[in-house]
């Protein structure tokens, strides 16, 4: 597998290689996004706008469980990869077992913190009396089943760490399929309302987790989940958290930002605006997908050619990925800006909600043409080992830009100010990435030009001390 992947990346046919790496990422992200919006579609048509508002209010708290899953998954996967590389098979299995234990502990902590105080949290975010009943019905199931969300998220990362992305894809498809069927059964047939949406969500997550557990409990996986490894090893947990805390911090920052945004949306717009905002946020998951998957597809190509010091191919990859992602982002923007109503009707046919949703979409998505470049820049930083820059670009939008801007702009323009803070934050993030990435691009371009002029091939470390210096050794 390793030789085949090496051979695939060792090519100058960047366009076809990018397509080959992007399509699986697109399919996987589409399935995962569909998984997250199915319940909202059924709730919108069979419960109504207030039901969508209930799901929207719960979303920041739902992100809390996802953040814990990302922390365990990314931290554990990094550790497992290093342990397998060092031929420490038993240590890798111990990390897998500790992942199960800490997922269970974290889910209990989430339940203790949230369930007894549901009214407090939901009121804090902005739930009205009409929204509160729907939000509580949904939140009760989501938090009660948070272990399924946390551990299935972690297991997906663990499977990729041992080189099996297919099992994770199958688990997501299985979960999405059951989510569609169960949402229809509970909401449409059994008329369970928002409770049905919550129950369908946690059962489908449990099915995904069970499939991944079966993979690790049978002879299919390289690593095995053993009860003897459930005992916490604080050395392993420390290493796991050290790596995973970055992903957790980013998710919690986004959750905090979402809480503030939702509270202000309710304050200035009311329940219908909240529901419209929730629909647009789910549509945005699909809207940013082209830019995100091109960035993900370009990352291994950028990393490989950076490591091989083939800067002309690295620049070619950046150019193709930037042009493609920006073009697709512009096309998505045109669709969302000039005809948002048909997209909103996927979730609800309520005339007031459709009209309000169109207004929300047009303002929040104004910076959509920049999203492809933003995601590509973040992926490029990761690919060339610039971990600090990658972290800054991920955290600065929801915290440094979004939160101050939403208060400043809403004070001036009320609801429209809240909505405009989205494109304003995106624009400032784009400018920041441009400032940080421009010197690196110039260095790569000079290096590629030097190679072309002297024909000596990739720059050696000794030649990097000559007049043109390239930052290739500053890896994180």
Coordinates of C-alpha atoms in Angstrom, one line a residue:
X1 CA 0.0 0.0 0.0
X2 CA 2.8 2.4 0.9
X3 CA 4.6 1.8 -2.4
X4 CA 1.4 2.2 -4.4
X5 CA 0.6 5.5 -2.7
X6 CA 4.2 6.7 -3.2
X7 CA 4.0 5.8 -6.9
X8 CA 0.7 7.6 -7.3
X9 CA 2.0 10.9 -5.7
X10 CA 5.3 10.7 -7.7
X11 CA 3.9 12.2 -10.9
X12 CA 3.7 15.5 -12.7
X13 CA 0.1 15.0 -13.9
X14 CA -1.2 17.2 -11.0
X15 CA -4.6 17.8 -12.4
X16 CA -5.6 14.1 -12.8
X17 CA -4.0 13.3 -9.4
X18 CA -5.9 16.1 -7.7
X19 CA -9.1 14.8 -9.2
X20 CA -8.3 11.2 -8.1
X21 CA -7.7 12.4 -4.5
X22 CA -10.6 14.9 -4.4
X23 CA -13.5 12.7 -5.5
X24 CA -13.3 10.2 -2.5
X25 CA -13.0 13.1 -0.1
X26 CA -16.1 14.8 -1.7
X27 CA -18.1 11.6 -1.5
X28 CA -17.2 11.1 2.2
X29 CA -17.9 14.7 3.1
X30 CA -21.2 14.6 1.3
X31 CA -22.3 11.5 3.1
X32 CA -21.2 13.0 6.5
X33 CA -23.0 16.3 5.8
X34 CA -26.1 14.5 4.6
X35 CA -26.0 12.5 7.9
X36 CA -26.1 15.8 9.8
X37 CA -29.1 17.4 7.9
X38 CA -31.5 14.6 7.3
X39 CA -33.4 15.0 10.6
X40 CA -33.7 18.8 9.9
X41 CA -35.4 18.1 6.6
X42 CA -38.0 15.8 8.1
X43 CA -38.5 18.1 11.1
X44 CA -39.1 21.1 8.8
X45 CA -41.8 19.4 6.8
X46 CA -43.6 17.4 9.5
X47 CA -43.0 19.5 12.7
X48 CA -42.6 23.0 11.3
X49 CA -40.3 26.0 11.7
X50 CA -40.3 25.9 15.5
X51 CA -39.0 22.3 15.3
X52 CA -36.1 23.5 13.2
X53 CA -35.5 26.3 15.7
X54 CA -35.3 23.7 18.4
X55 CA -32.6 21.7 16.5
X56 CA -30.7 25.0 15.8
X57 CA -30.6 26.0 19.5
X58 CA -29.2 22.5 20.4
X59 CA -26.5 22.6 17.8
X60 CA -23.8 24.4 19.9
X61 CA -24.2 21.9 22.7
X62 CA -24.1 19.1 20.1
X63 CA -20.8 20.4 18.9
X64 CA -19.4 19.8 22.5
X65 CA -19.7 16.0 22.0
X66 CA -18.3 16.3 18.5
X67 CA -15.3 18.3 19.9
X68 CA -14.5 15.6 22.5
X69 CA -14.7 13.0 19.7
X70 CA -12.3 15.0 17.6
X71 CA -9.9 15.4 20.5
X72 CA -9.8 11.7 21.3
X73 CA -9.8 10.7 17.6
X74 CA -7.1 13.1 16.2
X75 CA -4.9 12.7 19.3
X76 CA -5.3 9.0 19.4
X77 CA -4.8 8.5 15.7
X78 CA -1.6 10.5 15.7
X79 CA -0.4 8.4 18.6
X80 CA -1.4 5.1 17.0
X81 CA 0.4 6.1 13.7
X82 CA 3.6 6.8 15.5
X83 CA 3.4 3.7 17.6
X84 CA 2.8 1.5 14.5
X85 CA 5.7 3.2 12.8
X86 CA 7.9 2.3 15.7
X87 CA 6.6 -1.3 15.6
X88 CA 4.9 -0.9 19.0
X89 CA 1.8 -2.9 18.2
X90 CA 0.8 -3.6 21.8
X91 CA 1.1 0.1 22.7
X92 CA -1.1 1.0 19.7
X93 CA -3.7 -1.4 21.0
X94 CA -3.5 0.1 24.4
X95 CA -4.2 3.5 22.9
X96 CA -7.2 2.1 21.2
X97 CA -8.5 0.7 24.5
X98 CA -7.8 3.9 26.3
X99 CA -9.8 5.7 23.6
X100 CA -12.8 3.7 24.5
X101 CA -12.4 4.4 28.2
X102 CA -11.9 8.1 27.9
X103 CA -14.8 8.4 25.4
X104 CA -17.1 6.8 28.0
X105 CA -15.8 9.1 30.8
X106 CA -16.2 12.2 28.6
X107 CA -19.8 11.3 27.7
X108 CA -20.7 10.9 31.3
X109 CA -19.2 14.3 32.1
X110 CA -21.2 15.8 29.2
X111 CA -24.4 14.2 30.5
X112 CA -23.7 15.4 34.1
X113 CA -23.0 19.0 33.0
X114 CA -25.9 19.3 30.5
X115 CA -28.9 17.1 31.3
X116 CA -29.8 18.4 34.8
X117 CA -29.5 22.0 33.6
X118 CA -31.1 21.8 30.1
X119 CA -33.4 24.8 30.7
X120 CA -30.4 26.9 31.8
X121 CA -28.2 26.1 28.8
X122 CA -31.0 26.4 26.3
X123 CA -32.2 29.7 27.7
X124 CA -28.7 31.0 27.8
X125 CA -28.3 30.3 24.1
X126 CA -31.6 32.0 23.4
X127 CA -34.5 29.6 23.4
X128 CA -38.0 31.2 23.6
X129 CA -40.9 29.4 25.4
X130 CA -42.1 28.1 22.0
X131 CA -38.7 26.8 21.0
X132 CA -37.8 25.4 24.4
X133 CA -40.1 22.4 24.4
X134 CA -38.7 21.2 21.0
X135 CA -35.1 21.9 22.0
X136 CA -35.4 19.9 25.2
X137 CA -37.0 16.9 23.4
X138 CA -34.1 16.8 21.0
X139 CA -31.3 17.6 23.5
X140 CA -32.3 14.9 25.9
X141 CA -31.7 12.2 23.3
X142 CA -28.5 13.8 21.9
X143 CA -26.8 14.1 25.2
X144 CA -28.0 10.8 26.5
X145 CA -26.4 9.1 23.5
X146 CA -23.3 11.3 23.4
X147 CA -21.0 8.2 23.9
X148 CA -22.1 6.9 20.5
X149 CA -21.1 10.3 18.9
X150 CA -17.8 10.6 20.7
X151 CA -16.5 7.1 20.3
X152 CA -17.7 6.6 16.7
X153 CA -15.9 9.9 15.8
X154 CA -12.8 8.6 17.5
X155 CA -13.0 5.2 15.8
X156 CA -13.2 6.7 12.4
X157 CA -9.8 8.4 13.0
X158 CA -8.3 5.3 14.5
X159 CA -9.3 3.2 11.4
X160 CA -7.7 5.8 9.1
X161 CA -4.6 5.7 11.3
X162 CA -4.0 2.0 10.7
X163 CA -4.6 2.6 6.9
X164 CA -8.2 1.6 6.4
X165 CA -10.3 4.5 5.3
X166 CA -12.9 2.2 3.6
X167 CA -14.3 0.9 6.9
X168 CA -14.9 4.5 8.0
X169 CA -16.7 5.3 4.8
X170 CA -18.9 2.2 5.1
X171 CA -19.8 3.2 8.7
X172 CA -20.8 6.7 7.6
X173 CA -22.9 5.3 4.7
X174 CA -24.6 2.8 7.0
X175 CA -25.3 5.6 9.6
X176 CA -26.7 7.9 6.9
X177 CA -28.9 5.2 5.5
X178 CA -30.4 4.3 8.9
X179 CA -30.8 8.0 9.7
X180 CA -33.0 8.5 6.7
X181 CA -35.1 5.4 7.4
X182 CA -35.4 6.0 11.1
X183 CA -36.2 9.7 10.7
X184 CA -39.0 8.8 8.3
X185 CA -40.3 6.0 10.7
X186 CA -40.2 8.1 13.9
X187 CA -41.2 11.5 12.5
X188 CA -43.6 10.7 9.6
X189 CA -45.0 7.3 10.5
X190 CA -45.0 7.3 14.3
X191 CA -45.5 11.1 14.6
X192 CA -42.9 11.5 17.3
X193 CA -41.9 15.0 16.3
X194 CA -38.5 16.3 17.4
X195 CA -38.1 13.4 19.8
X196 CA -38.1 11.1 16.8
X197 CA -35.3 13.2 15.3
X198 CA -33.2 12.8 18.4
X199 CA -33.9 9.1 18.7
X200 CA -33.1 8.5 15.0
X201 CA -29.9 10.4 15.4
X202 CA -28.5 8.5 18.3
X203 CA -29.6 5.1 17.0
X204 CA -27.9 5.7 13.6
X205 CA -24.8 6.8 15.5
X206 CA -25.0 3.7 17.6
X207 CA -25.2 1.6 14.5
X208 CA -22.1 3.3 13.0
X209 CA -20.2 2.8 16.2
X210 CA -21.3 -0.9 16.4
X211 CA -20.0 -1.5 12.9
X212 CA -16.7 0.1 13.7
X213 CA -16.6 -1.9 17.0
X214 CA -17.2 -5.1 15.1
X215 CA -14.3 -4.3 12.9
X216 CA -12.0 -4.0 15.9
X217 CA -13.4 -7.0 17.7
X218 CA -13.1 -9.5 14.8
X219 CA -10.2 -10.5 12.7
X220 CA -10.7 -7.7 10.1
X221 CA -8.5 -5.1 11.8
X222 CA -4.8 -4.9 12.4
X223 CA -5.4 -3.6 15.9
X224 CA -7.8 -5.3 18.3
X225 CA -9.9 -3.8 21.0
X226 CA -9.2 -5.8 24.2
X227 CA -10.8 -5.3 27.7
X228 CA -7.3 -5.6 29.2
X229 CA -6.4 -2.3 27.5
X230 CA -9.4 -0.4 29.0
X231 CA -7.4 0.5 32.1
X232 CA -6.4 4.2 31.8
X233 CA -2.8 4.8 31.0
X234 CA -2.1 8.4 31.9
X235 CA 1.0 8.6 29.8
X236 CA -1.0 7.6 26.8
X237 CA -3.9 9.9 27.7
X238 CA -1.4 12.8 28.2
X239 CA 0.0 12.3 24.7
X240 CA -3.5 11.9 23.2
X241 CA -4.7 15.1 24.7
X242 CA -1.5 17.0 23.8
X243 CA -2.2 16.5 20.1
X244 CA -6.0 16.5 20.2
X245 CA -6.5 19.6 22.3
X246 CA -6.0 21.8 19.2
X247 CA -9.0 20.2 17.4
X248 CA -11.0 20.4 20.6
X249 CA -10.2 24.1 21.1
X250 CA -11.2 24.9 17.6
X251 CA -14.5 23.1 18.0
X252 CA -15.3 24.7 21.3
X253 CA -14.4 28.1 19.9
X254 CA -16.8 27.5 17.1
X255 CA -19.5 26.3 19.6
X256 CA -19.0 29.5 21.7
X257 CA -19.3 31.6 18.6
X258 CA -22.4 29.7 17.5
X259 CA -24.0 30.3 20.9
X260 CA -23.4 34.1 20.7
X261 CA -24.7 34.2 17.1
X262 CA -27.8 32.3 17.9
X263 CA -28.6 34.4 20.9
X264 CA -28.3 37.6 18.9
X265 CA -30.3 36.2 16.0
X266 CA -33.2 35.4 18.4
X267 CA -32.8 38.8 20.1
X268 CA -33.1 40.8 16.9
X269 CA -35.1 38.5 14.7
X270 CA -37.3 36.0 16.7
X271 CA -38.1 32.3 16.2
X272 CA -38.7 32.4 12.5
X273 CA -35.4 34.0 11.9
X274 CA -33.7 31.5 14.2
X275 CA -35.2 28.6 12.0
X276 CA -34.1 30.4 8.8
X277 CA -30.6 30.8 10.3
X278 CA -30.5 27.1 11.1
X279 CA -31.5 26.1 7.6
X280 CA -28.8 28.4 6.1
X281 CA -26.2 27.0 8.4
X282 CA -27.0 23.5 7.1
X283 CA -27.0 24.6 3.5
X284 CA -23.6 26.2 4.2
X285 CA -22.2 22.8 5.0
X286 CA -22.8 21.8 1.4
X287 CA -21.8 25.2 0.0
X288 CA -18.3 25.1 1.5
X289 CA -17.8 21.5 0.5
X290 CA -16.1 22.0 -2.9
X291 CA -13.4 24.3 -1.5
X292 CA -12.8 22.0 1.5
X293 CA -12.4 18.8 -0.5
X294 CA -10.1 20.4 -3.0
X295 CA -7.9 21.5 -0.1
X296 CA -8.0 18.0 1.4
X297 CA -7.1 16.5 -2.0
X298 CA -4.3 18.9 -2.5
X299 CA -2.8 18.4 0.9
X300 CA -0.9 15.1 0.3
X301 CA 0.3 16.3 -3.1
X302 CA 1.6 19.5 -1.5
X303 CA 3.2 17.6 1.3
X304 CA 4.9 15.0 -1.0
X305 CA 6.3 17.6 -3.4
X306 CA 7.4 19.8 -0.5
X307 CA 9.2 16.9 1.1
X308 CA 10.8 16.0 -2.3
X309 CA 11.7 19.6 -2.9
X310 CA 10.0 19.6 -6.3
X311 CA 8.9 23.2 -6.0
X312 CA 7.7 23.6 -9.6
X313 CA 5.2 20.8 -9.0
X314 CA 4.2 22.3 -5.6
X315 CA 3.5 25.7 -7.3
X316 CA 1.6 23.9 -10.1
X317 CA -0.6 22.1 -7.4
X318 CA -1.3 25.4 -5.7
X319 CA -2.2 27.1 -8.9
X320 CA -4.6 24.3 -10.1
X321 CA -6.2 23.9 -6.7
X322 CA -6.6 27.7 -6.2
X323 CA -8.2 28.2 -9.6
X324 CA -10.5 25.2 -9.3
X325 CA -11.6 25.8 -5.7
X326 CA -12.2 29.6 -6.4
X327 CA -14.2 28.9 -9.6
X328 CA -16.4 26.3 -7.8
X329 CA -16.9 28.7 -4.8
X330 CA -18.0 31.5 -7.2
X331 CA -20.5 29.1 -8.9
X332 CA -21.9 28.0 -5.5
X333 CA -22.2 31.7 -4.5
X334 CA -24.1 32.5 -7.7
X335 CA -26.6 29.7 -7.0
X336 CA -27.1 30.6 -3.4
X337 CA -27.3 34.4 -4.0
X338 CA -29.7 34.5 -6.9
X339 CA -31.9 31.5 -6.2
X340 CA -31.8 30.5 -2.5
X341 CA -35.6 29.9 -2.3
X342 CA -35.6 26.4 -3.9
X343 CA -32.8 25.3 -1.6
X344 CA -34.7 26.5 1.5
X345 CA -37.8 24.7 0.4
X346 CA -35.9 21.4 0.7
X347 CA -36.3 22.0 4.5
X348 CA -39.7 23.8 4.6
X349 CA -42.5 25.2 2.5
X350 CA -43.5 27.8 5.1
X351 CA -43.7 31.1 3.1
X352 CA -42.5 33.3 5.9
X353 CA -39.6 30.9 6.6
X354 CA -38.6 30.7 2.9
X355 CA -38.6 34.5 2.6
X356 CA -36.6 35.0 5.8
X357 CA -34.2 32.2 4.8
X358 CA -33.5 33.9 1.4
X359 CA -32.6 37.1 3.2
X360 CA -30.3 35.3 5.7
X361 CA -28.6 33.3 2.9
X362 CA -27.8 36.4 0.8
X363 CA -26.1 38.2 3.6
X364 CA -24.2 35.4 5.3
X365 CA -22.8 33.9 2.1
X366 CA -21.5 37.2 0.6
X367 CA -17.9 36.0 1.0
X368 CA -18.5 32.5 -0.4
X369 CA -16.1 33.2 -3.4
X370 CA -13.2 33.4 -0.9
X371 CA -13.9 30.1 0.9
X372 CA -12.0 27.9 -1.5
X373 CA -8.9 29.9 -1.0
X374 CA -9.3 30.0 2.7
X375 CA -9.6 26.2 3.0
X376 CA -6.7 25.7 0.6
X377 CA -4.5 28.0 2.6
X378 CA -5.2 26.2 5.8
X379 CA -4.5 22.8 4.2
X380 CA -1.3 24.1 2.7
X381 CA 0.0 25.2 6.1
X382 CA -0.7 21.7 7.4
X383 CA 0.9 20.0 4.4
X384 CA 4.3 21.9 4.7
X385 CA 4.4 21.5 8.5
X386 CA 3.4 25.0 9.5
X387 CA 1.3 23.9 12.4
X388 CA 1.2 27.2 14.2
X389 CA -0.1 29.0 11.1
X390 CA -2.7 26.3 10.5
X391 CA -3.9 26.6 14.0
X392 CA -4.1 30.4 13.8
X393 CA -6.2 30.3 10.6
X394 CA -8.6 27.8 12.2
X395 CA -9.1 29.6 15.5
X396 CA -8.9 33.3 14.4
X397 CA -12.2 33.4 12.5
X398 CA -14.6 32.2 15.2
X399 CA -12.9 33.9 18.1
X400 CA -10.7 36.9 17.1
X401 CA -12.8 38.1 14.2
X402 CA -16.3 36.8 14.6
X403 CA -17.2 37.6 18.2
X404 CA -16.0 41.2 18.2
X405 CA -17.5 41.9 14.8
X406 CA -20.9 40.5 15.6
X407 CA -21.3 42.9 18.6
X408 CA -19.9 45.9 16.7
X409 CA -22.0 45.3 13.6
X410 CA -25.2 44.3 15.4
X411 CA -25.0 47.5 17.4
X412 CA -25.1 49.4 14.2
X413 CA -27.4 47.3 12.0
X414 CA -29.2 44.9 14.4
X415 CA -30.0 41.6 12.7
X416 CA -28.3 42.5 9.4
X417 CA -25.2 43.3 11.3
X418 CA -25.3 39.9 12.9
X419 CA -25.5 38.3 9.5
X420 CA -22.9 40.5 7.8
X421 CA -20.4 39.5 10.5
X422 CA -20.1 36.1 8.7
X423 CA -18.7 37.5 5.4
X424 CA -16.7 40.2 7.3
X425 CA -15.0 37.5 9.3
X426 CA -14.3 35.4 6.2
X427 CA -12.8 38.4 4.4
X428 CA -10.5 39.2 7.3
X429 CA -9.5 35.6 7.5
X430 CA -8.7 35.6 3.8
X431 CA -6.5 38.7 4.2
X432 CA -4.7 37.1 7.1
X433 CA -4.0 33.9 5.2
X434 CA -2.8 36.0 2.2
X435 CA -0.4 37.9 4.4
X436 CA 1.0 34.7 6.0
X437 CA 1.2 32.7 2.8
X438 CA 2.6 35.3 0.4
X439 CA 6.2 35.1 1.6
X440 CA 6.1 31.3 1.4
X441 CA 4.8 31.3 -2.1
X442 CA 7.5 33.8 -3.2
X443 CA 10.1 31.5 -1.8
X444 CA 8.7 28.5 -3.5
X445 CA 8.5 30.4 -6.8
X446 CA 12.2 31.5 -6.5
X447 CA 13.2 28.0 -5.7
X448 CA 11.4 26.6 -8.7
X449 CA 12.9 29.2 -10.9
X450 CA 16.4 28.5 -9.7
X451 CA 16.0 24.8 -10.3
X452 CA 14.7 25.5 -13.9
X453 CA 17.7 27.8 -14.6
X454 CA 20.6 25.7 -13.4
X455 CA 19.0 22.3 -14.2
X456 CA 20.6 20.8 -11.1
X457 CA 17.3 19.3 -9.8
X458 CA 15.9 19.8 -6.3
X459 CA 17.8 22.1 -4.0
X460 CA 20.1 20.4 -1.6
X461 CA 20.4 21.6 2.0
X462 CA 23.8 23.1 1.2
X463 CA 22.4 25.2 -1.7
X464 CA 19.7 26.6 0.5
X465 CA 22.4 28.7 2.2
X466 CA 23.1 30.5 -1.1
X467 CA 21.5 33.8 -2.0
X468 CA 18.0 32.4 -2.4
X469 CA 16.9 30.9 0.9
X470 CA 13.9 28.6 1.2
X471 CA 12.3 27.7 4.5
X472 CA 12.2 24.0 4.1
X473 CA 13.7 23.0 7.3
X474 CA 11.3 24.9 9.6
X475 CA 9.0 22.0 10.0
X476 CA 6.6 21.4 12.9

